[in-house]
Short mmCIF file of C-alpha atoms in Angstrom, two decimals:
data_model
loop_
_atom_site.label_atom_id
_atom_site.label_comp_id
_atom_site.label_asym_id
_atom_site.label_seq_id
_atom_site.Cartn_x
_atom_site.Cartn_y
_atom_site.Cartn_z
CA UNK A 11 0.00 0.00 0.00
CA UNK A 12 1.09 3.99 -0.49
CA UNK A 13 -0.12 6.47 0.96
CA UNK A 14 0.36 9.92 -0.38
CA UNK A 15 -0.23 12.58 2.38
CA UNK A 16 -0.90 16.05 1.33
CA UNK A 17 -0.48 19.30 4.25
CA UNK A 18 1.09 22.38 4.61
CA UNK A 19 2.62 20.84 8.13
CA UNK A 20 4.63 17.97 7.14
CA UNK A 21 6.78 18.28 10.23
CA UNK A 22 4.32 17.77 12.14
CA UNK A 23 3.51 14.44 10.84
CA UNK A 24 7.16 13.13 10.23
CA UNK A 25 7.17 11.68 14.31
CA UNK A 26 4.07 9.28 13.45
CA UNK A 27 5.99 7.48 11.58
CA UNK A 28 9.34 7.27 12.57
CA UNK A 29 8.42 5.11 14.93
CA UNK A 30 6.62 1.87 16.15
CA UNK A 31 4.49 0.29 14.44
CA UNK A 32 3.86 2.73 11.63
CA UNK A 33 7.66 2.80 11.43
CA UNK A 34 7.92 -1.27 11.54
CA UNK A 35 5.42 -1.32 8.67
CA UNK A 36 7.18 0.89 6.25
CA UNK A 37 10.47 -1.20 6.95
CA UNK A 38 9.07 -4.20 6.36
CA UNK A 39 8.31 -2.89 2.77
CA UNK A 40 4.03 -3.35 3.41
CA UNK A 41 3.83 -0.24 3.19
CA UNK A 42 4.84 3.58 1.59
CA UNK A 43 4.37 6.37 2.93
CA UNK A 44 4.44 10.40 1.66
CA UNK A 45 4.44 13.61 2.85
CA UNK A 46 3.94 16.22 0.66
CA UNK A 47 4.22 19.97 1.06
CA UNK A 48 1.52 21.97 -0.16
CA UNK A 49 3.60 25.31 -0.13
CA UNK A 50 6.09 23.13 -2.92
CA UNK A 51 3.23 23.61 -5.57
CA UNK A 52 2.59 27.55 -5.26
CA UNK A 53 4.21 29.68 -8.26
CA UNK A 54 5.21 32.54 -6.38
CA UNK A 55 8.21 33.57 -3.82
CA UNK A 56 5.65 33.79 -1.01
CA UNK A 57 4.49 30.15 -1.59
CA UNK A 58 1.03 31.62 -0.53
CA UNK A 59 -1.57 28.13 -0.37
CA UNK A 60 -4.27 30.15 1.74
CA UNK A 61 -6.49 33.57 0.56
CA UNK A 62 -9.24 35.26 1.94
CA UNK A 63 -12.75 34.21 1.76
CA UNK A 64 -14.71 35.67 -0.82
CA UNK A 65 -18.09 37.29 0.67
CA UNK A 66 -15.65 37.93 3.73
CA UNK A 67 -15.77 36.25 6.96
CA UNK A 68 -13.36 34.89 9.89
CA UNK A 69 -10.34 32.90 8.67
CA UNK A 70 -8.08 31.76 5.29
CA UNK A 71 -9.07 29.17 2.96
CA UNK A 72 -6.88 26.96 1.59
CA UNK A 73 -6.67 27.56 -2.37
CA UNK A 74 -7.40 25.18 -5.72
CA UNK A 75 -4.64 25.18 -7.44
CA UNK A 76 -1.93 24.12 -5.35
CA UNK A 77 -4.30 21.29 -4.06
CA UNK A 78 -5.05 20.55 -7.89
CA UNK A 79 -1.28 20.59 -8.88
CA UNK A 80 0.11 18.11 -6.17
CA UNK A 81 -3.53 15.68 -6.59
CA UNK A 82 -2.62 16.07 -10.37
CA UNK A 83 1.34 15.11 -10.23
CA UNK A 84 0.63 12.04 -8.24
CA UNK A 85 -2.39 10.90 -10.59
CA UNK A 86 -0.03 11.22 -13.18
CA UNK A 87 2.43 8.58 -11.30
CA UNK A 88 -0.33 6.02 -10.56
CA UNK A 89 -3.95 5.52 -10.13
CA UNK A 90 -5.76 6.03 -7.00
CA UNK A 91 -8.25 4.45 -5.12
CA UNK A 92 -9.59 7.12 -3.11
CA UNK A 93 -8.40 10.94 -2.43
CA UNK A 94 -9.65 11.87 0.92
CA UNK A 95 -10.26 15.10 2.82
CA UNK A 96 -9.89 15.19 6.36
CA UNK A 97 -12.81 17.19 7.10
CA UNK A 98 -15.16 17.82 10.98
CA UNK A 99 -18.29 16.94 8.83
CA UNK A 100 -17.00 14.20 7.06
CA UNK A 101 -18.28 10.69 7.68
CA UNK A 102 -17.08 9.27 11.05
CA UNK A 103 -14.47 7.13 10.72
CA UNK A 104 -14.89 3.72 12.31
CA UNK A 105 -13.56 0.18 12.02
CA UNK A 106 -15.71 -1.35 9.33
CA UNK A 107 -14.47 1.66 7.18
CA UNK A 108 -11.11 0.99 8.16
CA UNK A 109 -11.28 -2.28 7.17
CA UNK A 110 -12.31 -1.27 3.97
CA UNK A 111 -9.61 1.28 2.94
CA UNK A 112 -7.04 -1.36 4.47
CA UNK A 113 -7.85 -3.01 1.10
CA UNK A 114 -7.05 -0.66 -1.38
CA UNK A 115 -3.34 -0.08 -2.92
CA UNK A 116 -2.69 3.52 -2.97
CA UNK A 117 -4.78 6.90 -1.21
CA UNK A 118 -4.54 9.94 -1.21
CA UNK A 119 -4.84 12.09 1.80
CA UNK A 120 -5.34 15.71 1.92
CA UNK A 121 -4.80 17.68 5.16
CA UNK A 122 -7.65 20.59 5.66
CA UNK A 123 -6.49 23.77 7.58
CA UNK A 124 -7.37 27.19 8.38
CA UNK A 125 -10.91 27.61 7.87
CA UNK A 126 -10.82 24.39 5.12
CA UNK A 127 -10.56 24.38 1.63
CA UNK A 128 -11.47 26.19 -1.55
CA UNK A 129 -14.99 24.23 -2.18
CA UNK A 130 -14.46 23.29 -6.10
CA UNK A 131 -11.60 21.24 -4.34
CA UNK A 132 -14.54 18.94 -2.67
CA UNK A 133 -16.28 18.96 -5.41
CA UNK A 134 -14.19 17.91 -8.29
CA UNK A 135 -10.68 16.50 -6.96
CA UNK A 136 -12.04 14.32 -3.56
CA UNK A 137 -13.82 11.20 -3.69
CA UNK A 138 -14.26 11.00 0.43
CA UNK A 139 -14.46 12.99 3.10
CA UNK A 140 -13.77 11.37 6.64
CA UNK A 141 -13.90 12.47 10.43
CA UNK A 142 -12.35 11.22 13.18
CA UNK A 143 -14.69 12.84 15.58
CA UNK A 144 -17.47 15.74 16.13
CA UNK A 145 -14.68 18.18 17.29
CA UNK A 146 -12.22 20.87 15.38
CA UNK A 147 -8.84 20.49 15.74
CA UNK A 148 -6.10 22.91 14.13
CA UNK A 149 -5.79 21.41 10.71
CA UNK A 150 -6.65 17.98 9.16
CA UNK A 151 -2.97 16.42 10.44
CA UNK A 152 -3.17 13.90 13.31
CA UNK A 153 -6.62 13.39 12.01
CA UNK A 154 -4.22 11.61 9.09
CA UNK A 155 -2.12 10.32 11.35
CA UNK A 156 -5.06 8.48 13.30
CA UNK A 157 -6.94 7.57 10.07
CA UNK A 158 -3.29 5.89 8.52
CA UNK A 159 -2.62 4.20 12.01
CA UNK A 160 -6.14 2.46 11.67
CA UNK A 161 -5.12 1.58 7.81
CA UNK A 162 -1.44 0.42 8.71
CA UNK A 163 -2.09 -1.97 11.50
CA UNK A 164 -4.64 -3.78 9.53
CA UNK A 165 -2.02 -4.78 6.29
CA UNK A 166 -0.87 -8.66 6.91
CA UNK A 167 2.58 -8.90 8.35
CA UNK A 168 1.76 -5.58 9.90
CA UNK A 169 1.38 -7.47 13.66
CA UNK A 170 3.59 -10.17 14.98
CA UNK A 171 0.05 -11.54 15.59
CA UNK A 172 -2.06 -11.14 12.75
CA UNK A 173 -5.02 -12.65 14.93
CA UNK A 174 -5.11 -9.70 17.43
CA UNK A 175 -6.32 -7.24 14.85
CA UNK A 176 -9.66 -9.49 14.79
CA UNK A 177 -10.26 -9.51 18.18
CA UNK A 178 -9.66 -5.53 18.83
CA UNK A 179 -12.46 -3.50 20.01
CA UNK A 180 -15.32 -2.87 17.02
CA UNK A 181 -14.04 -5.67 14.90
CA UNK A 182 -17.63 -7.92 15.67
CA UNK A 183 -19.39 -4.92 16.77
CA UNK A 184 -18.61 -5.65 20.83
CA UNK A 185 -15.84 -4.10 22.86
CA UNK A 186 -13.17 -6.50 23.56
CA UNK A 187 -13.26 -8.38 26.68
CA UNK A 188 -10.89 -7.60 29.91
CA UNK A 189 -7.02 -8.37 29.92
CA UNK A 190 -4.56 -9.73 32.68
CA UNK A 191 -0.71 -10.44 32.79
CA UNK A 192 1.80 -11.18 35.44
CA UNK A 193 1.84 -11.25 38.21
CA UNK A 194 -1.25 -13.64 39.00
CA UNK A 195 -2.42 -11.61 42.42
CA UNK A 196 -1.44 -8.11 42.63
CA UNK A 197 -2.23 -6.29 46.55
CA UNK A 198 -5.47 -8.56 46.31
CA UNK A 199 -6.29 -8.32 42.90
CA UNK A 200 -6.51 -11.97 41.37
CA UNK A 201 -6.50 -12.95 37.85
CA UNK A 202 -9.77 -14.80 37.53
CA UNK A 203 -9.17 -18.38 37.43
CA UNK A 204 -10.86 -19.38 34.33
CA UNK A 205 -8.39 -17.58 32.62
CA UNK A 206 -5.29 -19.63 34.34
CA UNK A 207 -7.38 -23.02 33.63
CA UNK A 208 -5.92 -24.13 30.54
CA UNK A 209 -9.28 -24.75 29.11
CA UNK A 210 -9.42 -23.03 25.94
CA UNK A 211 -13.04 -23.50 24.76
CA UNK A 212 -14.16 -22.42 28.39
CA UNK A 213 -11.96 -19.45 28.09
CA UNK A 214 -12.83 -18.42 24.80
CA UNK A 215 -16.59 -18.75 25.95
CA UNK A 216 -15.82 -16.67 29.06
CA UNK A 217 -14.55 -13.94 26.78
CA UNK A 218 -17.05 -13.90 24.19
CA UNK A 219 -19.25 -13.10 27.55
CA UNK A 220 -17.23 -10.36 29.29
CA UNK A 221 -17.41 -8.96 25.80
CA UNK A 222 -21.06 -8.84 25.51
CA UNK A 223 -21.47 -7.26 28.98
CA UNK A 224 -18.98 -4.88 28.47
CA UNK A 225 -20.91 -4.06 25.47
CA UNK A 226 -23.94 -4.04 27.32
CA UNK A 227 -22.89 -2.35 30.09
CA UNK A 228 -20.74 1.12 28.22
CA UNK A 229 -21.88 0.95 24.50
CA UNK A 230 -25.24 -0.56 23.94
CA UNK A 231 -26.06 1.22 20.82
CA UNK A 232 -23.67 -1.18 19.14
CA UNK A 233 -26.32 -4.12 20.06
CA UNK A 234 -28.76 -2.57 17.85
#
């Protein structure tokens, strides 16, 4: 997989991925990934990427044609699966959409900021828009960070265990059940014996059970 990342921060990304798992992944040759600055596609000594907004109002916009130039390079390179806007009203990323885009072979990912971008940019040069939450942060940055992490971890060979991806939180639409290690009794605290048994069908049951009430208990929408 590559993954093309498009922002007028890319310092700000670099640390993501320069390190564990994310870095792992890229070692390993699974996957590629890209940071591109926006500021390298303007055409004048400023390398100006935001304007006012026309009509007036609070805050820059990001502009169209540096956008269109660095979308427009990379198309030229390879095709694309998706080109996707980080965006607050965007669809909310989840699991089952992570799952999805951990499919494809190469994204694009374009980094909003300021006050967003130039519409004609959502309308002609992005084929999704995704959120990873009902909150604004500074610019559309760790929002690609969190949305590549999601991607990244789901690629085979990603994990020493490929099997713990399937049984993470969301993956069957339950929270994942509770989790113990050494040491066995902590100030009181015991590990609960079923767990120390040996008796893998019984322990399997008892966690597809503590993952239903957990489910129950903090997230029961997901039961619908």
């Amino acid at each position: 997989m590559r993954i093309d990342i498009i922002t007028v921060l890319p310092e700000l990304l670099k640390s993501p991925f320069e390190a564990s798992i994310l870095k792992r992944a890229q070692d390993k040759g699974l996957v590629s990934v890209h940071l591109h600055n926006l500021r390298d596609y303007t055409d004048d000594s400023y390398r100006q990427v935001d304007d006012y907004q026309f009509g007036g109002g609070a805050g820059m916009v990001l502009m169209i044609e540096p956008i269109d130039r660095c979308i427009s390079r990379l198309k030229a390179e390879r095709d694309y699966d998706e080109v996707i806007y980080m965006t607050p009203d965007g669809t909310t990323l989840d699991q089952k959409m992570a799952n999805s885009l951990s499919l494809l072979d190469n994204i694009i990912i374009l980094c909003g900021h300021y006050k967003g971008v130039d519409q004609r940019v959502r309308d002609t040069l992005i084929t999704r828009e995704i959120s990873i939450g009902d909150y604004v942060l500074s610019g559309g940055e760790l929002g690609a960070a969190v949305l590549a992490d999601t991607i990244i971890r789901l690629l085979p060979g990603v994990l020493n265990d490929e099997t713990s991806a399937l049984t993470d939180t969301f993956q069957d639409n339950l929270l994942a059940p509770p989790v113990y290690t050494r040491p066995r009794a902590y100030k009181g605290l015991e590990v609960p014996p079923i767990l120390l048994s040996g008796n893998l069908p019984e322990i399997e049951k008892w966690r597809e059970e503590q993952a239903l009430d957990r489910t129950r208990e903090k997230r029961p929408d997901l039961l619908k």
